[in-house]
Short mmCIF file of N, CA, C and O in Angstrom, two decimals:
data_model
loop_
_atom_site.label_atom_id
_atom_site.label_comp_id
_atom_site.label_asym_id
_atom_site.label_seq_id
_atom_site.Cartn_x
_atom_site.Cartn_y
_atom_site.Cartn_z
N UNK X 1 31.62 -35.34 22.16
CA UNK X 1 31.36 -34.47 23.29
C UNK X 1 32.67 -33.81 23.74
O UNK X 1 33.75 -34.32 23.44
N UNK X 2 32.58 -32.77 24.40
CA UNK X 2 34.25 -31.96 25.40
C UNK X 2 33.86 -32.10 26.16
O UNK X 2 32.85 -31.55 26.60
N UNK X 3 34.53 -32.96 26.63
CA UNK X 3 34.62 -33.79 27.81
C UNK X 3 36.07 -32.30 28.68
O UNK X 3 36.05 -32.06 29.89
N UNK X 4 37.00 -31.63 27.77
CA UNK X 4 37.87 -31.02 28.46
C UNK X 4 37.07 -29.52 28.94
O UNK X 4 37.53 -28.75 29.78
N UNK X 5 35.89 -29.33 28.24
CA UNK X 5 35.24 -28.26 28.89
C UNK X 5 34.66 -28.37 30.66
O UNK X 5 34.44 -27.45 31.44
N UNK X 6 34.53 -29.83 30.87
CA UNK X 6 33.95 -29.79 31.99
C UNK X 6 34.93 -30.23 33.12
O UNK X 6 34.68 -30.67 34.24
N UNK X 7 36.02 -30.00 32.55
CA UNK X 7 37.50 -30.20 33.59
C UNK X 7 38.27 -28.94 34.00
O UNK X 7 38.46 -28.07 33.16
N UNK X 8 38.80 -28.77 35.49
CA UNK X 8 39.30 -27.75 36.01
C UNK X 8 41.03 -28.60 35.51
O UNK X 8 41.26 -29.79 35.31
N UNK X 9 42.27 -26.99 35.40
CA UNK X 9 43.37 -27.25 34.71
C UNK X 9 43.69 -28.49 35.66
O UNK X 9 43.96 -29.53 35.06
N UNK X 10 43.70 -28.52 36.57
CA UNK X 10 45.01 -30.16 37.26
C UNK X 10 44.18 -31.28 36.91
O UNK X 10 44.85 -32.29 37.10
N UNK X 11 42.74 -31.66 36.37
CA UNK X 11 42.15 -32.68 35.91
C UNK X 11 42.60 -33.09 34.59
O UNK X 11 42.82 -34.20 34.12
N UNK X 12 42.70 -31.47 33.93
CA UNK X 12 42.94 -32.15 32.60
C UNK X 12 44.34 -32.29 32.52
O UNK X 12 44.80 -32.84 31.51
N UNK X 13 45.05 -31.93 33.34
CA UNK X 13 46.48 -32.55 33.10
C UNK X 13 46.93 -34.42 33.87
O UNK X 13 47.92 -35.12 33.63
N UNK X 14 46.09 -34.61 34.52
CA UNK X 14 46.05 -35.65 35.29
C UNK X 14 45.42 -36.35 34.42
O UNK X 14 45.61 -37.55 34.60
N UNK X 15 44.50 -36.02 33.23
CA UNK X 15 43.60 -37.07 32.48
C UNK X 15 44.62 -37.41 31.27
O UNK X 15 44.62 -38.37 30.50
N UNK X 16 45.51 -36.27 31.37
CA UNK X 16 46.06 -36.62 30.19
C UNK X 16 46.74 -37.82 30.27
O UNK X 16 46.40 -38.87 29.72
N UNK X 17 48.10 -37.59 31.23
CA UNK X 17 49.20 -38.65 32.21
C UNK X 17 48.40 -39.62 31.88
O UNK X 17 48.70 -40.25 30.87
N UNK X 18 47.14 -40.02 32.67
CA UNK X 18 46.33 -41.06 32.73
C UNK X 18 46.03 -41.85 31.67
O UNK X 18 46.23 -43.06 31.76
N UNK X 19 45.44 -41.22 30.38
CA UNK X 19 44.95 -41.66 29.17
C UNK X 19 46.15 -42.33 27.91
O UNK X 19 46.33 -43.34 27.23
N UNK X 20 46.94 -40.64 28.26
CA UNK X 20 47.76 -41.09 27.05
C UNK X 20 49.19 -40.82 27.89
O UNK X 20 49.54 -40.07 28.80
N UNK X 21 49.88 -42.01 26.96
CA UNK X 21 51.75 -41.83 27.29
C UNK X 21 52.19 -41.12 26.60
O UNK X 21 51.47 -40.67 25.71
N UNK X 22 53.48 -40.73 26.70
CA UNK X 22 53.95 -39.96 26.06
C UNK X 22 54.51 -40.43 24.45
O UNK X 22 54.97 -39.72 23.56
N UNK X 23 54.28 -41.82 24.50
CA UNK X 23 54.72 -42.32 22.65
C UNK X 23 53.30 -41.72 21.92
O UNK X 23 53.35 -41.21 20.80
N UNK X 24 51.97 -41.84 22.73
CA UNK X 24 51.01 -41.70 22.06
C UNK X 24 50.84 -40.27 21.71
O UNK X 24 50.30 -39.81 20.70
N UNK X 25 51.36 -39.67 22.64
CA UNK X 25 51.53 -37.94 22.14
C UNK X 25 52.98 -37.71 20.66
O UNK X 25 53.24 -37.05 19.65
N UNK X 26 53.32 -38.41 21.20
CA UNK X 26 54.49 -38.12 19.79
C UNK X 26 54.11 -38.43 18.58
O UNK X 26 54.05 -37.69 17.60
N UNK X 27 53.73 -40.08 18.73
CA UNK X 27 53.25 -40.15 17.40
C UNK X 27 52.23 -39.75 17.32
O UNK X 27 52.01 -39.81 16.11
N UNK X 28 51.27 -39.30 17.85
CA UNK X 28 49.96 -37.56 17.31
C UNK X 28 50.49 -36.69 16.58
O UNK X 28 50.00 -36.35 15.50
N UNK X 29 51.98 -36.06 17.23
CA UNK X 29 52.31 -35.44 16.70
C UNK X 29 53.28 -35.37 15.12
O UNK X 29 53.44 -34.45 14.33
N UNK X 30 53.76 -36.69 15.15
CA UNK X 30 54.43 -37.12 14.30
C UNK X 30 53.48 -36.99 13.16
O UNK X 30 53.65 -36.16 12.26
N UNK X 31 52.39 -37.92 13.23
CA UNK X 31 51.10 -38.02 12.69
C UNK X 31 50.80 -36.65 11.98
O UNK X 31 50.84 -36.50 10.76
N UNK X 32 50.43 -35.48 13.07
CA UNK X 32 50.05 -34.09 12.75
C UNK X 32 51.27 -33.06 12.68
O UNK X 32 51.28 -32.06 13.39
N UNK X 33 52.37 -33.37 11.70
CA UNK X 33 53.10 -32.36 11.51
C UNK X 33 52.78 -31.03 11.68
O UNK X 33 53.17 -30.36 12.63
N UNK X 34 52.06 -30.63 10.76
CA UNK X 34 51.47 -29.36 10.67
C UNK X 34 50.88 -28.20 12.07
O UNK X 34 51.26 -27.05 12.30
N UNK X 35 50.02 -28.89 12.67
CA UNK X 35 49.93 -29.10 14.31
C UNK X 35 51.00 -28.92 14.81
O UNK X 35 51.16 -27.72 15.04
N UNK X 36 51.86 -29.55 15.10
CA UNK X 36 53.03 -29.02 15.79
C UNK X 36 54.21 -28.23 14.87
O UNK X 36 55.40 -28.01 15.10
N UNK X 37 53.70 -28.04 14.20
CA UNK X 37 54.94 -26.78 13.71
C UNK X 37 53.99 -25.43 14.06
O UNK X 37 54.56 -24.34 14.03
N UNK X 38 53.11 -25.46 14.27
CA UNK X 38 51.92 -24.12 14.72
C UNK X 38 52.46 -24.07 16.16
O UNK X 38 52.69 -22.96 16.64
N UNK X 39 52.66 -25.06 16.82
CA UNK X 39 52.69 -25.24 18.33
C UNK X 39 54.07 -24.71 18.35
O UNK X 39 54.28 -23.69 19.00
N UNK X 40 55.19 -25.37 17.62
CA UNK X 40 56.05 -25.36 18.21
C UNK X 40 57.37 -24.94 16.90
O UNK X 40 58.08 -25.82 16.41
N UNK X 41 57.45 -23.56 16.54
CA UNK X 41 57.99 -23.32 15.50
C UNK X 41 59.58 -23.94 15.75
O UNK X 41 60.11 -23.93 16.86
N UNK X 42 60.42 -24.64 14.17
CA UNK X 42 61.21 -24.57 13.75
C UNK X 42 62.01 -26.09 14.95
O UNK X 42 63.20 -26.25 15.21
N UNK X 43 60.76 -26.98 15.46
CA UNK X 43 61.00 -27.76 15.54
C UNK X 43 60.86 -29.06 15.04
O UNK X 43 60.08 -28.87 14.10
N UNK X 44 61.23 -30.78 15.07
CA UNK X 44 60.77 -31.52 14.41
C UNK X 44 59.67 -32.23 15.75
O UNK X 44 59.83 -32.01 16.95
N UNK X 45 58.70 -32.99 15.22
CA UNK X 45 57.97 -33.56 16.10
C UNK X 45 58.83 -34.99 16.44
O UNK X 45 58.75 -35.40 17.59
N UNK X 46 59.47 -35.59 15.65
CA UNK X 46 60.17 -37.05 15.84
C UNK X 46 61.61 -36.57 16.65
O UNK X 46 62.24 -37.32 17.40
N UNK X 47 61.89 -35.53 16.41
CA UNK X 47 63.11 -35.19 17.59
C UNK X 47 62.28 -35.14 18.96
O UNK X 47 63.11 -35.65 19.71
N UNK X 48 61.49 -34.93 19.53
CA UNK X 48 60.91 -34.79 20.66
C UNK X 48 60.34 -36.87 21.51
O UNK X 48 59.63 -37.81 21.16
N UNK X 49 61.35 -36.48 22.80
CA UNK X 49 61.44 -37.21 23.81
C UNK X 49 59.62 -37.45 23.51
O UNK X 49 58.74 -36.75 23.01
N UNK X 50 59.65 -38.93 24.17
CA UNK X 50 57.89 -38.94 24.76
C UNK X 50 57.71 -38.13 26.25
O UNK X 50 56.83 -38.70 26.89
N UNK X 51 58.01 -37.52 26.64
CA UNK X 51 58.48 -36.92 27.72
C UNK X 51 58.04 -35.57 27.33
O UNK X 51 57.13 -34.94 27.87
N UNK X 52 58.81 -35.15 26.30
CA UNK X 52 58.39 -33.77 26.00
C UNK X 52 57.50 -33.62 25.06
O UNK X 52 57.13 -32.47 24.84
N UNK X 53 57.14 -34.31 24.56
CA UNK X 53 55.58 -34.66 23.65
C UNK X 53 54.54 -34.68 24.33
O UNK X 53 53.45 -34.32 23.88
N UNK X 54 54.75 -35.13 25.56
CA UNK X 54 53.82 -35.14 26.73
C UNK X 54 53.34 -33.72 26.81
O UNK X 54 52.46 -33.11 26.20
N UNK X 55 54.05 -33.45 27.59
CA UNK X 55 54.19 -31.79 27.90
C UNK X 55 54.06 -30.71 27.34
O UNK X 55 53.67 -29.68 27.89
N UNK X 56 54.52 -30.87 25.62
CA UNK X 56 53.74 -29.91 25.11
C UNK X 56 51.86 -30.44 24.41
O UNK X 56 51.08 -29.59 23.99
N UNK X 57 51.58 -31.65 24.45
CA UNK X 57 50.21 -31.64 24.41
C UNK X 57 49.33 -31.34 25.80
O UNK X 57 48.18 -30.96 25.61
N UNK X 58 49.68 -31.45 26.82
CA UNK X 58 49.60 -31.03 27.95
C UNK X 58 48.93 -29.14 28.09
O UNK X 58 47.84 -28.61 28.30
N UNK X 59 50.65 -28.57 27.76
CA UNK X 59 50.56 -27.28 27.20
C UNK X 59 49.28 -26.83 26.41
O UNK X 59 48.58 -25.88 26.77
N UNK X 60 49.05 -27.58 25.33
CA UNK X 60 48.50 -27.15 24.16
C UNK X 60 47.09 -27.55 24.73
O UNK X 60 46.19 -26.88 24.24
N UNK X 61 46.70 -28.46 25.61
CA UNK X 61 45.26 -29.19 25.23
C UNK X 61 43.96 -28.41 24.69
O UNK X 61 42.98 -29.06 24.30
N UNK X 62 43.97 -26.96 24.67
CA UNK X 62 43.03 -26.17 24.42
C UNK X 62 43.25 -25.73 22.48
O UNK X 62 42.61 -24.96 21.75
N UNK X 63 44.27 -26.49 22.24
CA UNK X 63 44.46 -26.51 20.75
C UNK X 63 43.33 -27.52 20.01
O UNK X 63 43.21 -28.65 20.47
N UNK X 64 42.53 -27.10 18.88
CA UNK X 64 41.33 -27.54 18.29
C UNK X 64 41.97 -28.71 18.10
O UNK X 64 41.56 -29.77 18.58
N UNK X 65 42.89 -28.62 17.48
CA UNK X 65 43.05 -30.41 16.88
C UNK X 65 43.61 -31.66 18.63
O UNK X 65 43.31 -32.85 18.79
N UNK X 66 44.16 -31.06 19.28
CA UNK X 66 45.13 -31.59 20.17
C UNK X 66 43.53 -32.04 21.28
O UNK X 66 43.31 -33.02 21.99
N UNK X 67 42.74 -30.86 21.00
CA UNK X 67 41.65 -31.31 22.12
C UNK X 67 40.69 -32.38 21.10
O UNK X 67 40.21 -33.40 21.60
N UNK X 68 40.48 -32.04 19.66
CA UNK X 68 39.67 -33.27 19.44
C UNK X 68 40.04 -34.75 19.42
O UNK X 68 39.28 -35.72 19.37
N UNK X 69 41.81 -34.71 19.50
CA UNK X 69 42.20 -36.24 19.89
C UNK X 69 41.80 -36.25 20.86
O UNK X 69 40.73 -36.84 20.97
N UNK X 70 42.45 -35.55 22.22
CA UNK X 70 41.81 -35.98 23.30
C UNK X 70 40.46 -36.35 23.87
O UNK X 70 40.13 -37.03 24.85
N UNK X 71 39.94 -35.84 23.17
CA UNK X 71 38.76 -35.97 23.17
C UNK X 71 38.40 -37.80 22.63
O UNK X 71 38.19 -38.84 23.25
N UNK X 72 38.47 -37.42 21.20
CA UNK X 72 38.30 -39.14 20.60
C UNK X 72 39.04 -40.00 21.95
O UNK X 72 38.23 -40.47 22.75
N UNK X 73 40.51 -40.24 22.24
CA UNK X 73 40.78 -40.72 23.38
C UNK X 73 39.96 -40.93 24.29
O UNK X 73 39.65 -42.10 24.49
N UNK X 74 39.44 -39.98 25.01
CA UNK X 74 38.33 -40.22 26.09
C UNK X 74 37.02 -41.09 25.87
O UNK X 74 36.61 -42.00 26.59
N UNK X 75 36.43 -40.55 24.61
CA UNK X 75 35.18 -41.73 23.84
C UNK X 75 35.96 -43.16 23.89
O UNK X 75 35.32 -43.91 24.63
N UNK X 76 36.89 -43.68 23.48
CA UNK X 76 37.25 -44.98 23.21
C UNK X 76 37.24 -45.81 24.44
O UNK X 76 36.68 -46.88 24.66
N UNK X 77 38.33 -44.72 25.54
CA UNK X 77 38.08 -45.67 26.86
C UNK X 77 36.70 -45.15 28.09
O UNK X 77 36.94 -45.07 29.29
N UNK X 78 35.57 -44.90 27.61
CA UNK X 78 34.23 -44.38 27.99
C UNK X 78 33.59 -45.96 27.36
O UNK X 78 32.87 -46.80 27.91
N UNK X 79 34.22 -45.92 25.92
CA UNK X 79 33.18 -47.17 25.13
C UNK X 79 33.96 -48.61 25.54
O UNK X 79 33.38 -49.66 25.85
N UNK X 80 35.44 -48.41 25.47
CA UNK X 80 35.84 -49.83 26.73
C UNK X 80 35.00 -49.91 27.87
O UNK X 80 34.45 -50.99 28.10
N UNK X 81 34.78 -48.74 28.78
CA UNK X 81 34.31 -49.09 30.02
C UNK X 81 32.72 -49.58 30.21
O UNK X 81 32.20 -50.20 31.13
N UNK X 82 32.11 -49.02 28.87
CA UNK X 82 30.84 -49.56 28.32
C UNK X 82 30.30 -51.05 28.24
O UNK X 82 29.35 -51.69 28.68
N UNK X 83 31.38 -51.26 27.48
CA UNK X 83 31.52 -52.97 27.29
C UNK X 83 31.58 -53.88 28.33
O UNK X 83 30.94 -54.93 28.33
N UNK X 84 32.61 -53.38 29.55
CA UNK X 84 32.92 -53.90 30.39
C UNK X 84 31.97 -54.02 31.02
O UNK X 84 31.64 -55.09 31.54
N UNK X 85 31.28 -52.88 31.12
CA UNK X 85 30.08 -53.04 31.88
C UNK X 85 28.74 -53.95 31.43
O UNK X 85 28.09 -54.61 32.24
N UNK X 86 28.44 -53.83 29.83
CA UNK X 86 27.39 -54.94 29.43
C UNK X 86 27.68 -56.28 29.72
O UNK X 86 26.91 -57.22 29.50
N UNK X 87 29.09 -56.36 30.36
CA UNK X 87 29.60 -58.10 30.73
C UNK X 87 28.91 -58.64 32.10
O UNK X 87 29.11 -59.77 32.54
N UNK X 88 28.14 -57.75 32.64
CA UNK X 88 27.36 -58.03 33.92
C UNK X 88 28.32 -57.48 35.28
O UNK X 88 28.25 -57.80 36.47
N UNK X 89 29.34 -56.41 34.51
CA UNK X 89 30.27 -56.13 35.54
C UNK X 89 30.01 -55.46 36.59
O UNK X 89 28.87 -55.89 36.74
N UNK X 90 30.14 -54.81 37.39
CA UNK X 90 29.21 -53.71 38.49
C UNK X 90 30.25 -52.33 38.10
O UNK X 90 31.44 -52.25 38.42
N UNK X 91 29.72 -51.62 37.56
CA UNK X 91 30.78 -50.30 37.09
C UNK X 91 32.16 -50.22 37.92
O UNK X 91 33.21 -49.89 37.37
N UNK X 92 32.09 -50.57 39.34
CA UNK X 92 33.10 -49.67 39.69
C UNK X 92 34.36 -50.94 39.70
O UNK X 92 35.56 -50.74 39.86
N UNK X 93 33.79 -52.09 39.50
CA UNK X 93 34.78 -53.44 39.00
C UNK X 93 35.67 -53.07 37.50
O UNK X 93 36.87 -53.04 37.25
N UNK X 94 34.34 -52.79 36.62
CA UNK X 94 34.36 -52.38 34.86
C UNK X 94 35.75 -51.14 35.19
O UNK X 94 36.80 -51.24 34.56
N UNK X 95 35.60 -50.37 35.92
CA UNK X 95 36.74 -49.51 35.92
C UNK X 95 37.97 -49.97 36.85
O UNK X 95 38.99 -49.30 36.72
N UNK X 96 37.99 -50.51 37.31
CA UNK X 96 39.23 -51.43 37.95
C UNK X 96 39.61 -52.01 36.94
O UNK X 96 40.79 -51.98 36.59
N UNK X 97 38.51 -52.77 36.18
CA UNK X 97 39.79 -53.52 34.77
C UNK X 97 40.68 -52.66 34.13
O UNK X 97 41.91 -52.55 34.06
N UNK X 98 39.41 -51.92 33.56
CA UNK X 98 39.69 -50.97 32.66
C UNK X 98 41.26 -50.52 32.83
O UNK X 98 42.12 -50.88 32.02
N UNK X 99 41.55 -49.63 34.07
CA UNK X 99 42.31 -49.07 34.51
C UNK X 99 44.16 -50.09 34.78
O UNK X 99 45.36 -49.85 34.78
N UNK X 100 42.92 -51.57 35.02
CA UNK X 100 44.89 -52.23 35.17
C UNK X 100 45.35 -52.24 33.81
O UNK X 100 46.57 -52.41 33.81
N UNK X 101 45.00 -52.16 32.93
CA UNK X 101 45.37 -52.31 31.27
C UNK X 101 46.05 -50.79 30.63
O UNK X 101 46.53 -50.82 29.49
N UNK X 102 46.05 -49.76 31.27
CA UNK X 102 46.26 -48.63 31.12
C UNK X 102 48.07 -48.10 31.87
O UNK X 102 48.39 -48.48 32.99
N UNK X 103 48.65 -47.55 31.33
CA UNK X 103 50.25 -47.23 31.47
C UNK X 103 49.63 -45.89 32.31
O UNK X 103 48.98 -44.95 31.85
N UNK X 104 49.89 -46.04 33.19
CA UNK X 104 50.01 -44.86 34.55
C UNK X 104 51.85 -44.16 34.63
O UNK X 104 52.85 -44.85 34.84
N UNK X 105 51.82 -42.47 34.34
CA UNK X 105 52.98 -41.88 34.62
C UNK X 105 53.32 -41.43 36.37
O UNK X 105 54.37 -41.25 36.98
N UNK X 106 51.70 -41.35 36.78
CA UNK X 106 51.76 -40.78 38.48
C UNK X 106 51.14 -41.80 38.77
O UNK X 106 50.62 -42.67 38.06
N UNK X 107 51.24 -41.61 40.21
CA UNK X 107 50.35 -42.51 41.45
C UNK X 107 49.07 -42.29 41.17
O UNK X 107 48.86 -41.11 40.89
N UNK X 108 47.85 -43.20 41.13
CA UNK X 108 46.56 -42.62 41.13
C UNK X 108 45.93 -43.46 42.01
O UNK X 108 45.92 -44.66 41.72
N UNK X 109 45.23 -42.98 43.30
CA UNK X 109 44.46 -44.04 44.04
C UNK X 109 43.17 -44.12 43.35
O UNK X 109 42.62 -43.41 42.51
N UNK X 110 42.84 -45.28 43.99
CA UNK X 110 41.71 -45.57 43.67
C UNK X 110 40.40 -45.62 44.78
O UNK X 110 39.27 -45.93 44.39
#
């Protein structure tokens, strides 16, 4: 599913922070050479900070490949929160777990 179609821009930049760190954007990119030499000519993807790996998937999220990770990303912790929930959890507990197990870059209340 696109899940990033039904997000206004500061959600999907807040989902990103949220979901993924910035090692997990690098090594995507590390991963998808090709991908980021489209993105980002005449650079290397393993020279790039998790910081700035961040930021340019951030940038990019409307890129086919960059949105179908994100995407897969979103299914995985949808199907964690799934589980959590067949444990007899009450959803909004299932996402309290969920969420302490997760590397936060901003403040996010709850």
């Amino acid at each position: 599913m696109n899940y990033i179609g039904l997000l206004n821009d500061e959600e999907k930049v807040t989902l990103c922070i949220m979901l993924l760190p910035g090692m997990a954007c690098k090594q995507f990119f590390v991963e998808h050479e090709q991908v980021f030499q489209r993105i980002k000519k005449g650079f290397r993807a393993k020279s790039q900070s998790p910081e700035q790996a961040l930021l340019t998937f951030i940038n990019n999220i409307d890129n086919t490949n960059v949105l179908l990770y994100f995407n897969n990303a979103i299914d995985c912790y949808l199907n964690e929160l799934q589980k959590k929930k067949l444990r007899n959890l009450k959803k909004k507990d299932a996402l309290i777990i969920l969420l302490l197990h997760k590397f936060f870059l901003i403040v996010v209340s709850l």
